[in-house]
Amino acid sequence: MSQSPARHYRFSSGGRAGVLLGMSLRQALPIVIGVLFLTVMLMVQLPLIGLLGPLAGCIVSFGRWHRAPLFEAAVPGVVMTWARWRKRSTWTRSSLTGSNGESIDDLPAAMSGLQLFEVADTFLAQERSIGVVADRRAGTLSLVLAVRGSGFPVASLSEQDALVGVWGNALAPLARARCLVSRLTWQEWTHPVGMDGHRRFLESARNGSAETTAGDDYEQLLVEQSPFTIAHEVLLTVTADLRRVRARRGVGVEQVALDGLIDEVRQLAARLETAGISVPGLLSPAEITQAVRARSDPTRALVHLPSESSLAVASRRHAHQWGPMAVEPDWLHVRVDGCAHRSYFVASWPMLPVRADWMGPLLTVDGVTRTVTIVMEPVALTAAAQDANRQLTSIEADQQQKERHGFRLTARERRRHDDVESREHELAEGHPLFRHVGLVTVTAPNLDLLDDAAATVEQAAAQSMLDLRPLAARQSEGWMASLPLGRSVRQGKW
């Protein structure tokens, strides 16, 4: 019996049509401002000073600083420098005893507006408390699911293709009109777990006896294998937009949105279970708190969930201490409590066709603590078709403009046209569209170890044919995006 050949998957170039000769609005704006400055200087007869405008505009539009385009990092860089000059760049918790009520103020700027509370619900036939993350600034509610998969790395290529197909079918119903789910955030957190359990077993086996050759050999084996003993934890955050919800008589918008979100998550969990992904359940406030603390500072002694009978849980005050104690952002990293974080965004996805396991090198890198975050935004078919038509029209107009001015079309621009055209055909056939962005956050106890770990992750990403670019001057947002709280880097700024 012949086996069907493995499928290959293609990613679009990801670029959007520019507003001026292929440049985006943010990249073209400094040049336009520089030209306007030159025009004003010519009117007042100061041509030499006026030439500084276009020169500065070109530097900002095409220059780079620490591998980041200046037109992307200029504004957040100025904000960060201004905060440092005012000695307000470092945030520290103002109260160590928590606050009364449901305060959302004692949080760093990246977490401002977030609130964690709990509700009781029967989810998957289990009566338990559910943690709900409310983003007052963005007007969203988020629930966090623990998910577990197995068998994909060791499956054959045809079996992997089948799994990818059923996973896509599980997500497809979310890409419909008037669906209140606005975002899905997948976060795969990998961290070394060490050999403490094996060492305790070795000590108990010795039972006070003298060291033996076998014991020494076993200890040496533990030392060699310790960097390769890693744990993988996957969380799925489902976010609902309150603006898509209409209030009912006697029921507030937030309650209606929460009821609808729980129902959507319940149906999604059932589809994922059918697709072979285990869904143990929704996280409680204590479990969300633990996830935030552990991913912010894995070196902390807090390695177990708060006991259900503890005073903090009984008084319902553990959620108020879910934030960090101190946050200090820098250009290429951010310090959170006892750890440093460096975040990247995926500047370009694989340009060549890839197979289903193409992210294997990045997901299986060992010896480092890192989080891979994939943010997916479902788009209704009608809206996706209209957007594809607008992009195709804009690309064709941009190409005509370049040809009129004597500029040649590059291979990348021709491929972008083909990508959008292919997407338009797929939408016409009924395939759903999910906008997506990828983020990678590396964590280490100090900057030297962070540089080493970041270099390892960059090499692994290159093997997966991913181009990672640091979030220059926006490391606080990158760290925030690595937490299961339903908030990502602000749209249009990656």
Coordinates of C-alpha atoms in Angstrom, one line a residue:
M1 CA 0.0 0.0 0.0
S2 CA 1.6 3.3 -1.1
Q3 CA 1.9 6.2 1.3
S4 CA 0.8 9.6 0.3
P5 CA 3.7 12.1 -0.1
A6 CA 4.2 14.7 2.7
R7 CA 2.6 18.1 2.2
H8 CA 4.6 21.3 2.0
Y9 CA 3.3 24.6 3.5
R10 CA 4.1 28.0 2.3
F11 CA 4.0 31.3 4.3
S12 CA 3.3 34.6 2.7
S13 CA 6.0 37.3 2.6
G14 CA 4.1 39.1 5.4
G15 CA 4.8 42.5 4.0
R16 CA 2.0 45.0 3.3
A17 CA 1.8 47.4 0.4
G18 CA 3.5 50.7 1.0
V19 CA 2.1 54.2 0.7
L20 CA 5.2 55.7 -1.1
L21 CA 7.4 53.7 -3.4
G22 CA 7.0 50.5 -1.3
M23 CA 7.6 52.3 2.1
S24 CA 5.1 52.0 4.9
L25 CA 3.5 55.1 6.4
R26 CA 5.8 55.2 9.4
Q27 CA 8.9 54.8 7.2
A28 CA 7.8 57.4 4.7
L29 CA 6.6 60.0 7.3
P30 CA 10.2 61.2 8.4
I31 CA 11.1 61.9 4.7
V32 CA 7.8 63.8 4.1
I33 CA 8.4 65.9 7.2
G34 CA 12.0 66.5 6.1
V35 CA 10.8 67.7 2.7
L36 CA 8.2 70.0 4.3
F37 CA 11.0 71.4 6.6
L38 CA 13.1 72.1 3.5
T39 CA 10.2 73.8 1.8
V40 CA 9.7 76.1 4.8
M41 CA 13.4 76.9 5.0
L42 CA 13.5 77.7 1.2
M43 CA 10.6 80.2 1.8
V44 CA 12.6 82.0 4.5
Q45 CA 15.8 81.8 2.3
L46 CA 17.7 79.4 4.6
P47 CA 18.5 76.6 2.1
L48 CA 21.5 75.1 3.9
I49 CA 19.6 74.6 7.1
G50 CA 16.7 73.3 5.1
L51 CA 18.8 70.5 3.7
L52 CA 19.1 69.1 7.2
G53 CA 15.5 68.1 7.1
P54 CA 15.6 65.5 4.2
L55 CA 19.0 64.3 5.5
A56 CA 17.6 63.6 9.0
G57 CA 14.5 62.1 7.5
C58 CA 16.5 59.7 5.4
I59 CA 18.6 58.7 8.4
V60 CA 15.5 57.9 10.5
S61 CA 13.7 56.1 7.6
F62 CA 16.6 53.9 6.5
G63 CA 19.0 53.9 9.5
R64 CA 19.4 51.1 12.1
W65 CA 20.3 51.0 15.7
H66 CA 21.1 47.7 17.4
R67 CA 19.6 45.8 14.5
A68 CA 16.3 47.7 14.7
P69 CA 15.1 50.1 12.1
L70 CA 15.1 53.7 13.5
F71 CA 11.6 54.5 12.3
E72 CA 10.3 51.7 14.4
A73 CA 12.4 52.3 17.6
A74 CA 12.6 56.1 17.5
V75 CA 9.4 56.9 19.4
P76 CA 9.6 54.2 22.1
G77 CA 13.4 55.0 22.4
V78 CA 12.7 58.6 23.1
V79 CA 10.0 57.7 25.6
M80 CA 12.3 55.3 27.4
T81 CA 15.2 57.9 27.4
W82 CA 12.8 60.6 28.8
A83 CA 11.7 58.3 31.6
R84 CA 15.3 57.5 32.5
W85 CA 16.2 61.3 32.5
R86 CA 13.3 61.8 34.9
K87 CA 14.5 58.7 36.9
R88 CA 11.2 57.0 36.4
S89 CA 12.3 54.1 34.2
T90 CA 12.4 51.6 37.1
W91 CA 9.0 50.5 38.5
T92 CA 8.8 49.0 42.0
R93 CA 5.8 47.8 43.9
S94 CA 4.5 50.5 46.2
S95 CA 2.8 48.2 48.6
L96 CA 4.0 44.9 50.0
T97 CA 0.8 44.0 51.7
G98 CA -1.5 44.2 48.8
S99 CA -4.4 46.6 48.3
N100 CA -8.0 46.6 49.4
G101 CA -10.7 45.7 47.0
E102 CA -10.1 44.9 43.4
S103 CA -7.4 47.5 42.7
I104 CA -5.6 47.4 39.4
D105 CA -3.2 50.3 40.0
D106 CA -0.2 48.5 41.7
L107 CA 1.2 47.1 38.5
P108 CA 4.0 48.1 36.1
A109 CA 3.1 50.1 33.0
A110 CA 3.1 47.1 30.7
M111 CA 0.4 45.5 32.9
S112 CA -1.6 48.6 33.7
G113 CA -5.3 48.1 33.3
L114 CA -5.3 44.4 33.9
Q115 CA -7.4 42.8 36.6
L116 CA -7.6 39.2 37.8
F117 CA -10.8 37.8 39.3
E118 CA -12.5 34.5 39.7
V119 CA -15.9 33.0 38.9
A120 CA -17.4 29.6 39.6
D121 CA -18.5 27.5 36.7
T122 CA -18.8 23.9 35.7
F123 CA -16.3 23.4 32.9
L124 CA -15.9 19.9 31.3
A125 CA -18.0 18.4 34.1
Q126 CA -15.7 19.9 36.8
E127 CA -17.1 22.4 39.3
R128 CA -14.2 24.8 40.1
S129 CA -13.1 28.4 40.2
I130 CA -12.1 29.9 36.9
G131 CA -9.6 32.8 36.6
V132 CA -10.7 35.7 34.4
V133 CA -8.3 38.3 33.2
A134 CA -10.0 41.6 32.4
D135 CA -8.1 44.2 30.3
R136 CA -9.8 47.5 31.2
R137 CA -7.6 49.4 28.8
A138 CA -8.4 47.3 25.7
G139 CA -11.9 46.2 26.8
T140 CA -11.3 42.5 26.7
L141 CA -11.8 39.4 28.8
S142 CA -9.5 36.4 28.7
L143 CA -9.6 32.8 29.9
V144 CA -6.5 30.5 30.0
L145 CA -6.5 26.8 29.1
A146 CA -3.9 24.3 29.8
V147 CA -3.4 22.1 26.7
R148 CA -1.2 19.0 26.1
G149 CA -0.4 17.2 22.9
S150 CA 1.5 14.0 22.4
G151 CA 2.9 12.0 19.5
F152 CA 3.5 14.7 16.9
P153 CA 7.3 14.7 16.9
V154 CA 7.5 10.9 16.5
A155 CA 4.6 10.6 14.0
S156 CA 5.3 10.0 10.3
L157 CA 5.1 12.9 7.9
S158 CA 1.6 11.9 6.6
E159 CA 0.4 11.5 10.1
Q160 CA 1.7 15.0 11.0
D161 CA -0.1 16.4 8.0
A162 CA -3.3 14.8 9.2
L163 CA -2.9 16.2 12.7
V164 CA -2.3 19.7 11.3
G165 CA -5.5 19.4 9.3
V166 CA -7.7 18.4 12.2
W167 CA -6.1 21.1 14.4
G168 CA -7.0 23.7 11.7
N169 CA -10.6 22.3 11.6
A170 CA -10.8 22.8 15.4
L171 CA -9.9 26.5 15.1
A172 CA -11.9 27.3 11.9
P173 CA -15.3 27.9 13.5
L174 CA -13.8 30.9 15.3
A175 CA -13.3 32.8 12.0
R176 CA -16.9 33.7 11.5
A177 CA -18.8 36.9 11.6
R178 CA -19.9 38.3 15.0
C179 CA -17.8 35.8 16.9
L180 CA -16.8 37.4 20.2
V181 CA -13.4 35.7 20.3
S182 CA -10.9 38.2 19.0
R183 CA -7.6 36.5 19.7
L184 CA -6.0 33.2 20.5
T185 CA -2.6 33.2 22.1
W186 CA -0.5 30.0 22.2
Q187 CA 2.4 30.1 24.5
E188 CA 5.0 27.2 24.8
W189 CA 7.2 27.7 27.8
T190 CA 10.4 25.7 28.0
H191 CA 12.6 25.6 31.1
P192 CA 15.3 23.3 32.5
V193 CA 14.0 21.2 35.4
G194 CA 17.3 19.9 36.7
M195 CA 18.1 16.6 38.4
D196 CA 17.1 17.4 42.0
G197 CA 14.7 14.4 42.2
H198 CA 17.4 12.0 40.9
R199 CA 19.9 13.4 43.4
R200 CA 17.5 12.9 46.3
F201 CA 17.0 9.3 45.1
L202 CA 20.8 8.9 45.0
E203 CA 21.2 10.2 48.6
S204 CA 18.4 8.0 49.9
A205 CA 20.0 5.0 48.2
R206 CA 23.4 5.7 49.8
N207 CA 21.7 6.0 53.2
G208 CA 24.8 7.4 54.8
S209 CA 27.2 4.8 53.3
A210 CA 30.5 5.8 51.8
E211 CA 30.6 7.0 48.2
T212 CA 31.0 4.3 45.6
T213 CA 32.3 4.2 42.0
A214 CA 28.8 3.5 40.8
G215 CA 27.4 6.5 42.8
D216 CA 30.1 8.8 41.4
D217 CA 29.4 7.6 37.8
Y218 CA 25.7 8.2 38.4
E219 CA 26.4 11.7 39.7
Q220 CA 28.5 12.5 36.7
L221 CA 25.7 11.3 34.4
L222 CA 23.3 13.7 36.2
V223 CA 25.7 16.6 35.7
E224 CA 26.0 15.8 32.0
Q225 CA 22.3 15.3 31.4
S226 CA 21.0 18.2 33.6
P227 CA 21.0 20.8 30.8
F228 CA 18.9 18.5 28.6
T229 CA 16.1 17.8 31.1
I230 CA 13.6 20.3 30.1
A231 CA 9.9 20.8 30.7
H232 CA 7.4 22.0 28.1
E233 CA 4.2 23.8 29.2
V234 CA 1.6 25.0 26.7
L235 CA -1.1 27.5 27.6
L236 CA -3.9 28.8 25.3
T237 CA -5.4 32.2 26.1
V238 CA -8.7 32.9 24.5
T239 CA -9.7 36.6 24.4
A240 CA -13.1 38.1 23.8
D241 CA -13.7 41.7 22.7
L242 CA -16.4 43.5 24.7
R243 CA -17.1 45.7 21.8
R244 CA -18.6 42.7 19.9
V245 CA -21.1 42.1 22.7
R246 CA -24.5 43.7 23.2
A247 CA -26.0 44.1 26.7
R248 CA -29.2 42.3 27.5
R249 CA -32.0 43.6 29.7
G250 CA -30.9 43.5 33.3
V251 CA -27.5 41.9 32.4
G252 CA -24.3 44.0 31.9
V253 CA -22.0 43.7 28.9
E254 CA -19.2 42.1 30.8
Q255 CA -21.4 39.3 32.2
V256 CA -22.9 38.6 28.8
A257 CA -19.3 38.5 27.3
L258 CA -18.1 36.2 30.1
D259 CA -21.0 33.8 29.6
G260 CA -20.4 33.8 25.8
L261 CA -16.7 33.4 26.2
I262 CA -17.0 30.4 28.5
D263 CA -19.4 28.8 26.0
E264 CA -17.0 29.4 23.2
V265 CA -14.1 28.0 25.2
R266 CA -16.1 24.9 26.1
Q267 CA -16.9 24.2 22.5
L268 CA -13.2 24.9 21.5
A269 CA -12.0 22.5 24.2
A270 CA -14.3 19.8 22.9
R271 CA -13.0 20.2 19.3
L272 CA -9.4 20.1 20.5
E273 CA -10.1 16.9 22.5
T274 CA -11.5 15.4 19.3
A275 CA -8.4 16.6 17.4
G276 CA -6.1 14.7 19.9
I277 CA -5.1 17.6 22.1
S278 CA -5.8 17.1 25.8
V279 CA -7.4 19.9 27.7
P280 CA -7.2 19.4 31.5
G281 CA -9.3 22.5 32.1
L282 CA -9.3 26.3 32.7
L283 CA -6.8 27.8 35.0
S284 CA -7.9 29.1 38.4
P285 CA -6.7 32.5 39.7
A286 CA -4.0 30.8 41.8
E287 CA -2.7 28.9 38.8
I288 CA -2.6 32.0 36.6
T289 CA -0.8 33.8 39.4
Q290 CA 1.7 30.9 39.5
A291 CA 2.2 31.0 35.8
V292 CA 2.8 34.7 35.7
R293 CA 5.3 34.6 38.6
A294 CA 7.2 31.5 37.3
R295 CA 7.6 32.9 33.8
S296 CA 8.6 36.3 35.0
D297 CA 11.2 34.9 37.4
P298 CA 11.9 31.2 37.1
T299 CA 14.6 31.4 39.8
R300 CA 12.2 32.3 42.5
A301 CA 11.6 29.7 45.3
L302 CA 7.9 29.7 44.4
V303 CA 7.7 26.4 42.5
H304 CA 4.4 25.0 43.8
L305 CA 0.9 26.3 43.5
P306 CA -0.5 28.0 46.5
S307 CA -2.3 25.5 48.7
E308 CA -6.0 25.5 48.5
S309 CA -6.1 25.8 52.3
S310 CA -3.5 28.6 52.5
L311 CA -4.4 31.9 54.1
A312 CA -3.8 33.8 50.9
V313 CA -6.2 31.7 48.9
A314 CA -8.8 31.6 51.7
S315 CA -8.7 35.4 52.0
R316 CA -8.8 35.7 48.2
R317 CA -5.7 38.0 48.3
H318 CA -3.3 35.9 46.2
A319 CA -4.5 37.5 43.0
H320 CA -3.5 40.9 44.2
Q321 CA 0.1 39.8 44.4
W322 CA 0.3 38.3 40.9
G323 CA 2.5 41.1 39.5
P324 CA 6.3 41.4 39.9
M325 CA 8.1 43.4 42.6
A326 CA 10.3 45.4 40.2
V327 CA 10.6 46.1 36.5
E328 CA 13.5 47.9 34.8
P329 CA 13.4 48.2 31.0
D330 CA 16.4 48.7 28.7
W331 CA 17.0 48.9 25.0
L332 CA 17.5 45.2 24.4
H333 CA 16.3 43.6 27.6
V334 CA 14.1 44.1 30.7
R335 CA 14.8 43.1 34.2
V336 CA 11.9 41.6 36.1
D337 CA 12.6 40.8 39.7
G338 CA 15.7 38.4 39.6
C339 CA 15.7 37.7 35.9
A340 CA 16.4 39.4 32.6
H341 CA 14.3 38.9 29.5
R342 CA 14.9 39.6 25.9
S343 CA 12.0 39.5 23.4
Y344 CA 12.1 39.1 19.7
F345 CA 9.4 39.2 17.1
V346 CA 9.3 37.1 13.9
A347 CA 10.3 39.5 11.2
S348 CA 9.9 37.0 8.4
W349 CA 8.5 33.4 8.3
P350 CA 10.1 30.7 6.1
M351 CA 10.4 31.8 2.5
L352 CA 10.7 28.2 1.2
P353 CA 8.0 25.6 1.4
V354 CA 8.3 23.7 4.7
R355 CA 6.9 20.5 6.2
A356 CA 4.7 20.2 9.2
D357 CA 7.6 19.8 11.7
W358 CA 9.5 22.8 10.5
M359 CA 9.5 24.5 14.0
G360 CA 11.2 21.5 15.6
P361 CA 14.7 23.1 16.0
L362 CA 13.3 26.1 17.9
L363 CA 10.8 24.2 20.0
T364 CA 13.3 21.5 21.1
V365 CA 16.3 23.7 21.9
D366 CA 17.7 22.7 25.3
G367 CA 19.5 24.3 28.1
V368 CA 17.6 27.6 28.0
T369 CA 14.5 29.1 29.3
R370 CA 12.3 30.6 26.6
T371 CA 8.7 31.2 25.6
V372 CA 7.4 30.9 22.0
T373 CA 4.2 32.9 21.6
I374 CA 1.9 32.7 18.6
V375 CA -0.9 35.3 18.5
M376 CA -3.7 34.5 16.1
E377 CA -6.6 36.8 15.2
P378 CA -9.5 35.1 13.4
V379 CA -10.9 37.1 10.5
A380 CA -14.4 36.6 9.1
L381 CA -14.4 35.5 5.5
T382 CA -16.2 38.6 4.2
A383 CA -13.8 41.0 6.0
A384 CA -10.8 38.9 4.9
A385 CA -11.9 38.9 1.2
Q386 CA -12.4 42.7 1.3
D387 CA -8.9 43.2 2.9
A388 CA -7.3 40.9 0.3
N389 CA -9.0 42.9 -2.4
R390 CA -7.7 46.2 -0.9
Q391 CA -4.2 44.9 -0.6
L392 CA -4.2 43.6 -4.1
T393 CA -5.4 46.9 -5.5
S394 CA -2.8 48.8 -3.4
I395 CA 0.0 46.6 -4.5
E396 CA -0.9 46.9 -8.2
A397 CA -1.2 50.7 -7.8
D398 CA 2.2 50.8 -6.1
Q399 CA 3.8 48.7 -8.8
Q400 CA 2.4 51.0 -11.5
Q401 CA 3.7 54.0 -9.6
K402 CA 7.2 52.5 -9.4
E403 CA 7.2 51.7 -13.1
R404 CA 6.2 55.2 -14.1
H405 CA 9.1 56.6 -12.1
G406 CA 11.6 54.1 -13.6
F407 CA 12.0 51.8 -10.6
R408 CA 12.2 48.1 -11.2
L409 CA 10.0 45.6 -9.4
T410 CA 11.9 43.3 -7.1
A411 CA 11.3 39.6 -6.8
R412 CA 10.0 40.1 -3.2
E413 CA 7.4 42.6 -4.5
R414 CA 6.3 40.2 -7.2
R415 CA 6.0 37.4 -4.7
R416 CA 3.9 39.6 -2.4
H417 CA 1.5 40.1 -5.3
D418 CA 1.3 36.4 -5.9
D419 CA 0.8 35.7 -2.1
V420 CA -2.2 38.1 -1.9
E421 CA -3.7 36.7 -5.1
S422 CA -3.3 33.1 -3.7
R423 CA -4.9 34.2 -0.4
E424 CA -7.9 35.7 -2.4
H425 CA -8.4 32.3 -4.2
E426 CA -8.2 30.4 -0.8
L427 CA -10.8 32.7 0.7
A428 CA -13.1 32.2 -2.3
E429 CA -12.8 28.4 -1.7
G430 CA -13.9 28.9 2.0
H431 CA -10.6 28.6 3.9
P432 CA -10.6 30.8 7.0
L433 CA -8.0 33.4 7.7
F434 CA -6.1 34.0 10.9
R435 CA -3.8 36.9 11.1
H436 CA -0.8 35.9 13.2
V437 CA 2.4 37.2 14.7
G438 CA 5.2 35.3 16.4
L439 CA 7.2 36.3 19.5
V440 CA 10.1 34.7 21.3
T441 CA 11.2 35.6 24.8
V442 CA 14.5 34.4 26.3
T443 CA 15.0 34.4 30.1
A444 CA 18.1 34.1 32.2
P445 CA 19.3 35.1 35.7
N446 CA 21.8 37.7 34.4
L447 CA 22.9 39.6 31.3
D448 CA 25.9 37.3 30.5
L449 CA 23.7 34.2 30.6
L450 CA 21.0 36.0 28.7
D451 CA 23.4 36.8 25.8
D452 CA 24.5 33.2 25.6
A453 CA 20.9 31.9 25.8
A454 CA 19.7 34.4 23.2
A455 CA 22.5 33.4 20.8
T456 CA 21.4 29.7 21.2
V457 CA 17.8 30.6 20.5
E458 CA 18.7 32.7 17.5
Q459 CA 20.6 29.8 16.0
A460 CA 17.8 27.4 16.6
A461 CA 15.3 29.9 15.0
A462 CA 17.6 30.2 12.0
Q463 CA 17.5 26.4 11.6
S464 CA 13.7 26.8 11.5
M465 CA 14.1 29.5 8.8
L466 CA 12.8 32.2 11.1
D467 CA 14.2 35.7 11.1
L468 CA 14.1 37.1 14.7
R469 CA 14.4 40.8 15.3
P470 CA 14.7 42.3 18.9
L471 CA 11.9 44.4 20.1
A472 CA 14.2 47.5 20.5
A473 CA 13.0 49.8 23.3
R474 CA 9.8 47.7 23.7
Q475 CA 11.2 44.9 25.9
S476 CA 8.6 45.5 28.6
E477 CA 5.8 44.8 26.0
G478 CA 7.6 41.7 24.8
W479 CA 7.8 40.3 28.4
M480 CA 4.1 41.2 28.9
A481 CA 3.3 39.3 25.7
S482 CA 5.0 36.1 27.0
L483 CA 2.5 36.0 30.0
P484 CA -0.9 34.2 29.7
L485 CA -2.9 37.4 30.2
G486 CA -4.4 38.1 26.8
R487 CA -2.3 41.2 26.0
S488 CA 0.2 41.3 23.2
V489 CA 2.5 43.8 21.6
R490 CA 0.4 46.7 20.4
Q491 CA -0.9 46.1 16.9
G492 CA 1.2 47.7 14.2
K493 CA 4.3 48.0 16.4
W494 CA 6.1 44.7 15.9

